[in-house]
């Protein structure tokens, strides 16, 4: 069907376009008085359907909460963002019914987030769970806390001074909880902090409290990583250890899949992800009937978008010679490994105390360097494109050492060669490898 159009007629204003004609009341005239049939454009149809959804949501949700049905304007986002600052005492969804604490795992205690005293008005007296109560409960069990690792992505739950004034170290590792797993740098930081804390204990035994919002997914993800790097067990065994200590364990499939992918293990068919606990299930549904994600799944004060799941796991990316391999490590850990390299090679720190790359450097075979062959023996090789690395092998992973003496961790293990089956699972620990040419 081809509609006729009068080319001499003036264009009609858009639906939301202001008209500056003197008779403004004519814009509100009924559509049935028009002589030409109006055909809705795609833009008008989308605008009308969006308005219908807004009206339906307003009838179903009188409190006019922001939803994911449509993206609000920038001004509305600013108002919502400012409004959240006045709702800082809102309890995390499911927090009241979530079990407070789990069993001890290698001196680590998984827990939901303790809430500061300014939340007391929102919590019945018998269900409060603050830092003071955590310390008291652990003392009753004969445990003394020495370190608290906070994995939430916000600082609104309690002031860190609540722990510090009790002589307990507080470490903040911000991890988003919605649609993403903790990145590799955060995992390295967590494993290093726990390892250093436990290794420094001499007389009294102290424990580590690890918490995210509910103490399951992010907390379990970090603890499983620690178990994998310190014990000779599989991912399946490590996940079960955490699930037994903190039922039902990690219940997000993305977290479990990420653990198997990271350690290059195939997920057994018998491994089934636990269902979402009843206390965590949301009763708020969107237009499609799906559960609306809780804001506190991300713990983000500004409500910004979450990072993609595989941001630090580029599986299909094409590598080039300029790519940087591995993940960065904590500064203190890097300094400790630098000291080990100098001690293993029986080298002294420079006069200024600056540690320089201790490995051999390639020398170009040009006219000026030919005289070096008369002074000492050299190995001559072809020019191999790539980045010059040394490798430090430890039981918790391998570390590539570049010519700037920076360390970056890669997930590799080198089992020890042994004919004894009991020792077959042992790996090399603090073994330094070097090559004479570019790798």
Short mmCIF file of C-alpha atoms in Angstrom, two decimals:
data_model
loop_
_atom_site.label_atom_id
_atom_site.label_comp_id
_atom_site.label_asym_id
_atom_site.label_seq_id
_atom_site.Cartn_x
_atom_site.Cartn_y
_atom_site.Cartn_z
CA UNK A 1 0.00 0.00 0.00
CA UNK A 2 1.43 3.38 -1.06
CA UNK A 3 0.11 6.39 0.81
CA UNK A 4 -0.21 9.72 -1.04
CA UNK A 5 1.65 12.70 0.37
CA UNK A 6 1.15 16.42 -0.21
CA UNK A 7 4.62 17.85 -0.89
CA UNK A 8 3.37 21.40 -0.34
CA UNK A 9 2.03 20.67 3.15
CA UNK A 10 4.01 21.92 6.14
CA UNK A 11 5.72 19.19 8.17
CA UNK A 12 3.95 18.01 11.29
CA UNK A 13 5.82 18.54 14.61
CA UNK A 14 7.14 15.49 16.47
CA UNK A 15 5.30 14.23 19.53
CA UNK A 16 7.68 15.84 22.03
CA UNK A 17 8.65 18.82 19.84
CA UNK A 18 7.49 22.22 21.02
CA UNK A 19 5.30 24.12 18.56
CA UNK A 20 5.52 27.90 18.45
CA UNK A 21 2.26 28.46 16.54
CA UNK A 22 -0.15 30.89 18.22
CA UNK A 23 -2.93 28.26 18.62
CA UNK A 24 -1.30 25.81 21.02
CA UNK A 25 -4.61 24.24 22.01
CA UNK A 26 -4.92 22.67 18.56
CA UNK A 27 -2.16 20.19 19.49
CA UNK A 28 -4.54 18.50 21.90
CA UNK A 29 -7.25 17.93 19.30
CA UNK A 30 -8.53 14.33 19.02
CA UNK A 31 -6.94 12.16 16.37
CA UNK A 32 -10.32 11.23 14.79
CA UNK A 33 -10.73 14.79 13.45
CA UNK A 34 -7.68 14.42 11.17
CA UNK A 35 -8.53 13.87 7.48
CA UNK A 36 -5.26 12.00 6.73
CA UNK A 37 -4.62 8.60 8.39
CA UNK A 38 -1.62 8.83 10.72
CA UNK A 39 0.87 5.99 10.44
CA UNK A 40 3.13 5.55 13.50
CA UNK A 41 6.82 5.49 12.84
CA UNK A 42 9.19 3.05 14.54
CA UNK A 43 10.37 5.83 16.86
CA UNK A 44 6.82 6.69 17.87
CA UNK A 45 5.94 3.04 18.50
CA UNK A 46 9.00 2.57 20.72
CA UNK A 47 8.20 5.80 22.59
CA UNK A 48 4.60 4.74 23.14
CA UNK A 49 5.53 1.24 24.35
CA UNK A 50 8.14 2.68 26.73
CA UNK A 51 5.56 5.04 28.22
CA UNK A 52 3.09 2.17 28.64
CA UNK A 53 5.73 0.17 30.51
CA UNK A 54 6.44 3.15 32.76
CA UNK A 55 2.77 3.56 33.61
CA UNK A 56 2.36 -0.17 34.29
CA UNK A 57 5.42 -0.22 36.56
CA UNK A 58 4.14 2.84 38.40
CA UNK A 59 0.85 1.06 39.11
CA UNK A 60 2.59 -2.15 40.23
CA UNK A 61 5.29 -0.36 42.30
CA UNK A 62 3.83 2.66 44.11
CA UNK A 63 7.19 3.47 45.70
CA UNK A 64 8.50 4.34 42.21
CA UNK A 65 11.78 2.50 42.62
CA UNK A 66 14.24 2.57 39.72
CA UNK A 67 13.93 -0.51 37.53
CA UNK A 68 15.83 -2.08 34.67
CA UNK A 69 12.91 -1.79 32.25
CA UNK A 70 14.23 1.41 30.71
CA UNK A 71 17.30 3.55 31.11
CA UNK A 72 16.47 6.75 33.02
CA UNK A 73 17.73 10.11 31.80
CA UNK A 74 21.03 11.44 33.06
CA UNK A 75 19.28 13.86 35.42
CA UNK A 76 17.23 11.02 36.92
CA UNK A 77 20.41 8.99 37.43
CA UNK A 78 21.94 11.90 39.35
CA UNK A 79 18.86 12.12 41.57
CA UNK A 80 18.93 8.37 42.24
CA UNK A 81 22.65 8.54 43.01
CA UNK A 82 22.14 11.37 45.49
CA UNK A 83 19.18 9.57 47.03
CA UNK A 84 21.31 6.49 47.78
CA UNK A 85 23.58 8.58 49.96
CA UNK A 86 20.63 9.07 52.32
CA UNK A 87 19.91 5.32 52.40
CA UNK A 88 23.30 4.13 53.59
CA UNK A 89 21.75 2.23 56.50
CA UNK A 90 19.80 -0.07 54.21
CA UNK A 91 20.43 -3.71 55.10
CA UNK A 92 21.88 -5.96 52.37
CA UNK A 93 19.07 -8.12 50.94
CA UNK A 94 18.97 -11.48 52.69
CA UNK A 95 21.48 -10.45 55.36
CA UNK A 96 19.19 -11.10 58.34
CA UNK A 97 18.46 -14.73 57.43
CA UNK A 98 21.96 -15.50 56.14
CA UNK A 99 24.00 -17.66 58.57
CA UNK A 100 26.55 -15.47 60.26
CA UNK A 101 29.67 -17.59 60.13
CA UNK A 102 31.16 -20.85 58.89
CA UNK A 103 33.68 -23.37 60.13
CA UNK A 104 37.42 -22.70 60.22
CA UNK A 105 39.45 -23.55 57.09
CA UNK A 106 43.24 -23.42 57.49
CA UNK A 107 42.91 -20.66 60.10
CA UNK A 108 40.46 -18.76 57.85
CA UNK A 109 36.89 -18.15 59.02
CA UNK A 110 34.28 -17.35 56.31
CA UNK A 111 31.65 -14.87 57.44
CA UNK A 112 28.97 -12.50 56.26
CA UNK A 113 29.73 -8.81 56.65
CA UNK A 114 29.48 -7.49 60.23
CA UNK A 115 27.43 -4.30 60.37
CA UNK A 116 28.32 -1.22 62.38
CA UNK A 117 26.29 0.00 65.31
CA UNK A 118 24.56 2.61 63.13
CA UNK A 119 22.55 -0.30 61.64
CA UNK A 120 21.10 -1.26 65.05
CA UNK A 121 17.83 0.57 64.42
CA UNK A 122 17.19 -1.74 61.45
CA UNK A 123 18.13 -5.01 63.18
CA UNK A 124 16.30 -6.77 66.02
CA UNK A 125 18.50 -7.04 69.15
CA UNK A 126 18.77 -10.82 68.93
CA UNK A 127 20.00 -10.80 65.32
CA UNK A 128 22.70 -8.16 65.40
CA UNK A 129 26.15 -9.07 64.14
CA UNK A 130 28.81 -6.41 64.68
CA UNK A 131 32.59 -6.45 65.02
CA UNK A 132 32.32 -6.59 68.81
CA UNK A 133 30.05 -9.62 68.63
CA UNK A 134 32.36 -11.36 66.15
CA UNK A 135 35.37 -10.86 68.42
CA UNK A 136 33.41 -12.08 71.45
CA UNK A 137 32.05 -15.17 69.65
CA UNK A 138 35.51 -16.19 68.47
CA UNK A 139 36.96 -15.73 71.96
CA UNK A 140 34.28 -18.02 73.36
CA UNK A 141 35.42 -20.62 70.81
CA UNK A 142 39.03 -20.14 71.89
CA UNK A 143 40.05 -18.20 68.78
CA UNK A 144 41.78 -14.85 68.62
CA UNK A 145 41.38 -12.80 65.46
CA UNK A 146 44.46 -11.11 64.06
CA UNK A 147 43.41 -10.20 60.51
CA UNK A 148 40.16 -9.22 58.79
CA UNK A 149 39.97 -9.23 54.97
CA UNK A 150 37.04 -7.24 53.58
CA UNK A 151 36.04 -8.22 50.01
CA UNK A 152 33.01 -5.93 49.65
CA UNK A 153 33.05 -3.13 47.11
CA UNK A 154 31.85 -0.47 49.53
CA UNK A 155 32.85 1.08 52.84
CA UNK A 156 29.34 1.75 54.15
CA UNK A 157 28.96 -1.36 56.32
CA UNK A 158 31.36 -0.49 59.13
CA UNK A 159 34.38 1.75 59.86
CA UNK A 160 37.74 -0.03 59.68
CA UNK A 161 38.63 1.58 63.01
CA UNK A 162 36.28 -0.89 64.74
CA UNK A 163 38.90 -3.60 64.14
CA UNK A 164 42.05 -1.53 64.44
CA UNK A 165 41.24 -0.29 67.92
CA UNK A 166 41.05 -3.94 69.00
CA UNK A 167 44.54 -4.60 67.63
CA UNK A 168 43.23 -6.47 64.57
CA UNK A 169 44.68 -5.70 61.14
CA UNK A 170 42.10 -4.77 58.49
CA UNK A 171 42.81 -5.29 54.78
CA UNK A 172 40.43 -3.97 52.14
CA UNK A 173 40.34 -5.79 48.77
CA UNK A 174 37.50 -4.31 46.74
CA UNK A 175 35.76 -6.92 44.59
CA UNK A 176 32.58 -6.42 42.61
CA UNK A 177 30.01 -9.09 43.20
CA UNK A 178 27.61 -8.78 40.26
CA UNK A 179 28.39 -10.37 36.88
CA UNK A 180 32.12 -10.61 37.61
CA UNK A 181 34.62 -12.63 39.58
CA UNK A 182 37.50 -11.08 41.55
CA UNK A 183 40.35 -10.21 39.20
CA UNK A 184 43.69 -12.01 39.30
CA UNK A 185 45.51 -9.11 40.99
CA UNK A 186 42.99 -9.19 43.85
CA UNK A 187 43.47 -12.96 44.19
CA UNK A 188 47.26 -12.56 44.31
CA UNK A 189 46.91 -9.87 46.97
CA UNK A 190 44.59 -12.05 49.07
CA UNK A 191 46.84 -15.14 48.92
CA UNK A 192 49.91 -13.07 49.77
CA UNK A 193 48.29 -11.33 52.76
CA UNK A 194 47.03 -14.60 54.25
CA UNK A 195 50.33 -16.41 53.62
CA UNK A 196 52.38 -13.62 55.18
CA UNK A 197 50.10 -13.36 58.20
CA UNK A 198 50.19 -17.09 58.92
CA UNK A 199 53.94 -17.39 58.34
CA UNK A 200 54.72 -14.62 60.85
CA UNK A 201 52.90 -16.32 63.71
CA UNK A 202 55.34 -17.67 66.28
CA UNK A 203 53.90 -18.16 69.73
CA UNK A 204 50.17 -17.42 69.70
CA UNK A 205 47.89 -18.76 66.96
CA UNK A 206 45.62 -16.15 65.41
CA UNK A 207 42.87 -16.47 62.84
CA UNK A 208 41.77 -14.65 59.69
CA UNK A 209 38.17 -13.49 59.23
CA UNK A 210 37.25 -13.35 55.53
CA UNK A 211 33.96 -11.77 54.49
CA UNK A 212 32.10 -10.33 51.53
CA UNK A 213 28.42 -9.36 51.82
CA UNK A 214 27.08 -12.84 52.57
CA UNK A 215 30.31 -14.81 52.85
CA UNK A 216 29.73 -17.32 50.05
CA UNK A 217 30.72 -16.46 46.49
CA UNK A 218 33.56 -13.92 46.71
CA UNK A 219 34.73 -15.34 50.04
CA UNK A 220 34.63 -18.90 48.73
CA UNK A 221 36.36 -17.92 45.50
CA UNK A 222 39.30 -16.42 47.39
CA UNK A 223 39.61 -19.26 49.91
CA UNK A 224 39.53 -21.89 47.15
CA UNK A 225 42.36 -20.05 45.39
CA UNK A 226 44.38 -20.08 48.60
CA UNK A 227 43.80 -23.81 49.06
CA UNK A 228 44.80 -24.52 45.46
CA UNK A 229 48.08 -22.63 45.84
CA UNK A 230 49.10 -24.04 49.20
CA UNK A 231 47.80 -27.63 49.11
CA UNK A 232 48.13 -30.41 46.56
CA UNK A 233 44.41 -30.80 45.88
CA UNK A 234 42.11 -30.46 42.90
CA UNK A 235 39.58 -27.72 42.28
CA UNK A 236 36.75 -30.15 43.02
CA UNK A 237 38.27 -31.00 46.39
CA UNK A 238 38.91 -27.35 47.28
CA UNK A 239 35.33 -26.36 46.41
CA UNK A 240 34.01 -29.21 48.57
CA UNK A 241 36.20 -28.15 51.50
CA UNK A 242 34.65 -24.70 51.43
CA UNK A 243 31.11 -26.02 50.89
CA UNK A 244 31.42 -28.30 53.93
CA UNK A 245 32.61 -25.40 56.10
CA UNK A 246 30.15 -22.81 54.73
CA UNK A 247 27.04 -24.56 53.30
CA UNK A 248 25.93 -24.48 50.57
CA UNK A 249 29.27 -23.08 49.41
CA UNK A 250 29.73 -21.14 46.16
CA UNK A 251 26.32 -21.02 44.47
CA UNK A 252 27.12 -18.87 41.42
CA UNK A 253 27.95 -21.05 38.37
CA UNK A 254 30.22 -18.37 36.88
CA UNK A 255 32.49 -18.49 39.92
CA UNK A 256 32.81 -22.28 39.81
CA UNK A 257 33.48 -22.29 36.06
CA UNK A 258 36.11 -19.58 36.47
CA UNK A 259 37.99 -21.68 39.05
CA UNK A 260 38.14 -24.71 36.76
CA UNK A 261 39.23 -22.57 33.81
CA UNK A 262 41.91 -20.78 35.80
CA UNK A 263 43.59 -23.98 36.98
CA UNK A 264 43.10 -25.73 33.62
CA UNK A 265 41.01 -28.53 35.08
CA UNK A 266 38.01 -30.14 33.47
CA UNK A 267 34.83 -29.81 35.47
CA UNK A 268 33.45 -33.27 36.32
CA UNK A 269 29.87 -33.98 35.35
CA UNK A 270 29.06 -34.95 38.94
CA UNK A 271 29.84 -31.40 40.10
CA UNK A 272 26.53 -29.55 40.32
CA UNK A 273 26.30 -25.91 41.34
CA UNK A 274 24.16 -25.49 44.48
CA UNK A 275 20.87 -23.67 44.11
CA UNK A 276 20.54 -20.12 45.38
CA UNK A 277 19.79 -20.17 49.13
CA UNK A 278 16.24 -19.36 50.15
CA UNK A 279 17.36 -16.28 52.12
CA UNK A 280 18.98 -14.84 48.97
CA UNK A 281 16.16 -15.36 46.51
CA UNK A 282 14.57 -12.08 45.47
CA UNK A 283 10.80 -11.63 45.46
CA UNK A 284 10.99 -8.63 43.10
CA UNK A 285 10.43 -9.55 39.45
CA UNK A 286 10.92 -7.54 36.28
CA UNK A 287 8.62 -7.38 33.25
CA UNK A 288 9.93 -10.72 31.97
CA UNK A 289 9.28 -12.47 35.28
CA UNK A 290 12.98 -12.68 36.16
CA UNK A 291 14.41 -11.72 39.53
CA UNK A 292 15.69 -8.16 39.66
CA UNK A 293 19.32 -8.20 40.86
CA UNK A 294 19.96 -6.70 44.27
CA UNK A 295 21.96 -3.50 44.39
CA UNK A 296 24.13 -4.98 47.12
CA UNK A 297 25.19 -7.86 44.86
CA UNK A 298 27.67 -5.32 43.56
CA UNK A 299 28.14 -3.35 46.80
CA UNK A 300 28.86 -0.26 44.72
CA UNK A 301 28.03 3.11 46.26
CA UNK A 302 27.81 4.83 42.89
CA UNK A 303 25.79 2.09 41.21
CA UNK A 304 28.17 1.91 38.25
CA UNK A 305 28.16 -0.95 35.76
CA UNK A 306 29.95 -4.13 36.74
CA UNK A 307 33.04 -5.37 34.96
CA UNK A 308 32.57 -8.22 32.48
CA UNK A 309 33.20 -11.70 33.74
CA UNK A 310 36.23 -12.47 31.57
CA UNK A 311 37.88 -9.07 31.69
CA UNK A 312 41.16 -10.61 32.90
CA UNK A 313 40.75 -13.92 31.07
CA UNK A 314 41.14 -13.14 27.37
CA UNK A 315 40.93 -16.65 25.99
CA UNK A 316 40.52 -15.90 22.29
CA UNK A 317 42.87 -12.89 22.10
CA UNK A 318 45.74 -13.00 19.63
CA UNK A 319 49.11 -12.62 21.37
CA UNK A 320 51.78 -10.26 20.03
CA UNK A 321 55.39 -9.70 21.02
CA UNK A 322 54.48 -6.57 22.95
CA UNK A 323 51.85 -8.21 25.16
CA UNK A 324 52.59 -8.35 28.89
CA UNK A 325 52.13 -11.83 30.26
CA UNK A 326 50.81 -12.70 33.70
CA UNK A 327 49.33 -10.64 36.51
CA UNK A 328 50.97 -8.11 38.79
CA UNK A 329 51.90 -9.10 42.34
CA UNK A 330 51.94 -7.07 45.57
CA UNK A 331 54.91 -4.73 45.98
CA UNK A 332 56.16 -6.40 49.18
CA UNK A 333 56.03 -9.81 47.56
CA UNK A 334 58.02 -8.56 44.59
CA UNK A 335 60.73 -7.15 46.87
CA UNK A 336 60.98 -10.46 48.74
CA UNK A 337 61.40 -12.39 45.49
CA UNK A 338 64.04 -9.93 44.30
CA UNK A 339 66.02 -10.61 47.46
CA UNK A 340 65.73 -14.35 46.88
CA UNK A 341 67.06 -14.05 43.32
CA UNK A 342 70.12 -12.13 44.50
CA UNK A 343 70.76 -14.61 47.29
CA UNK A 344 70.32 -17.62 44.99
CA UNK A 345 72.79 -16.15 42.49
CA UNK A 346 75.12 -15.03 45.30
CA UNK A 347 75.01 -11.44 44.17
CA UNK A 348 75.14 -8.31 46.28
CA UNK A 349 72.79 -5.36 46.08
CA UNK A 350 74.22 -2.38 44.22
CA UNK A 351 75.92 0.53 45.94
CA UNK A 352 72.74 2.58 45.87
CA UNK A 353 70.65 -0.34 47.06
CA UNK A 354 68.81 -0.58 43.73
CA UNK A 355 68.27 -4.19 42.64
CA UNK A 356 68.98 -4.63 38.94
CA UNK A 357 68.03 -7.51 36.68
CA UNK A 358 70.48 -10.31 37.56
CA UNK A 359 70.13 -12.33 34.38
CA UNK A 360 72.36 -12.31 31.33
CA UNK A 361 71.75 -9.73 28.63
CA UNK A 362 72.01 -10.32 24.89
CA UNK A 363 74.87 -8.61 23.02
CA UNK A 364 74.56 -7.72 19.37
CA UNK A 365 77.27 -9.09 17.11
CA UNK A 366 78.52 -5.80 15.65
CA UNK A 367 82.00 -4.37 15.01
CA UNK A 368 82.32 -2.74 18.43
CA UNK A 369 81.44 -5.93 20.33
CA UNK A 370 83.72 -8.30 18.41
CA UNK A 371 86.54 -7.54 20.82
CA UNK A 372 84.47 -9.00 23.65
CA UNK A 373 85.00 -12.43 22.13
CA UNK A 374 88.71 -12.17 22.97
CA UNK A 375 88.01 -11.47 26.62
CA UNK A 376 85.57 -14.29 27.48
CA UNK A 377 83.48 -17.06 25.98
CA UNK A 378 80.12 -16.24 24.47
CA UNK A 379 77.31 -18.31 23.03
CA UNK A 380 76.19 -17.15 19.59
CA UNK A 381 72.53 -17.65 18.63
CA UNK A 382 70.14 -16.38 16.02
CA UNK A 383 67.98 -13.36 16.81
CA UNK A 384 64.78 -14.57 18.46
CA UNK A 385 61.96 -12.01 18.65
CA UNK A 386 60.23 -11.84 21.99
CA UNK A 387 60.54 -10.55 25.54
CA UNK A 388 63.50 -11.47 27.73
CA UNK A 389 62.34 -13.33 30.85
CA UNK A 390 63.69 -15.33 33.73
CA UNK A 391 61.30 -17.66 35.55
CA UNK A 392 60.92 -18.23 39.27
CA UNK A 393 59.01 -21.45 39.99
CA UNK A 394 57.17 -21.80 43.31
CA UNK A 395 54.53 -24.16 44.60
CA UNK A 396 51.82 -21.49 44.28
CA UNK A 397 52.66 -20.58 40.67
CA UNK A 398 55.37 -19.29 38.37
CA UNK A 399 56.68 -15.76 38.10
CA UNK A 400 58.13 -14.24 34.94
CA UNK A 401 60.95 -11.77 35.62
CA UNK A 402 61.49 -9.16 32.91
CA UNK A 403 64.58 -7.03 32.28
CA UNK A 404 63.17 -4.30 34.53
CA UNK A 405 63.23 -6.84 37.38
CA UNK A 406 59.45 -6.82 37.64
CA UNK A 407 57.60 -10.02 38.54
CA UNK A 408 54.32 -11.17 37.02
CA UNK A 409 52.52 -14.34 38.00
CA UNK A 410 51.40 -16.98 35.47
CA UNK A 411 49.38 -20.08 36.33
CA UNK A 412 51.86 -22.91 35.77
CA UNK A 413 53.16 -25.75 37.92
CA UNK A 414 56.19 -27.99 37.47
CA UNK A 415 55.81 -31.35 39.24
CA UNK A 416 58.93 -32.96 40.63
CA UNK A 417 60.12 -36.08 38.84
CA UNK A 418 59.86 -39.01 41.21
CA UNK A 419 59.31 -42.76 41.02
CA UNK A 420 57.57 -42.75 44.38
CA UNK A 421 53.81 -42.42 43.91
CA UNK A 422 53.47 -40.76 47.30
CA UNK A 423 55.67 -37.90 46.14
CA UNK A 424 54.25 -37.61 42.64
CA UNK A 425 52.15 -34.55 43.47
CA UNK A 426 55.02 -32.44 44.81
CA UNK A 427 56.06 -29.45 42.74
CA UNK A 428 59.24 -27.44 42.45
CA UNK A 429 59.50 -24.61 44.94
CA UNK A 430 61.77 -21.58 44.55
CA UNK A 431 63.54 -22.83 41.45
CA UNK A 432 65.09 -20.12 39.26
CA UNK A 433 65.42 -20.70 35.51
CA UNK A 434 67.33 -18.60 33.02
CA UNK A 435 68.10 -18.76 29.31
CA UNK A 436 70.99 -17.24 27.44
CA UNK A 437 68.90 -15.82 24.60
CA UNK A 438 65.52 -14.20 24.10
CA UNK A 439 62.67 -16.51 25.05
#
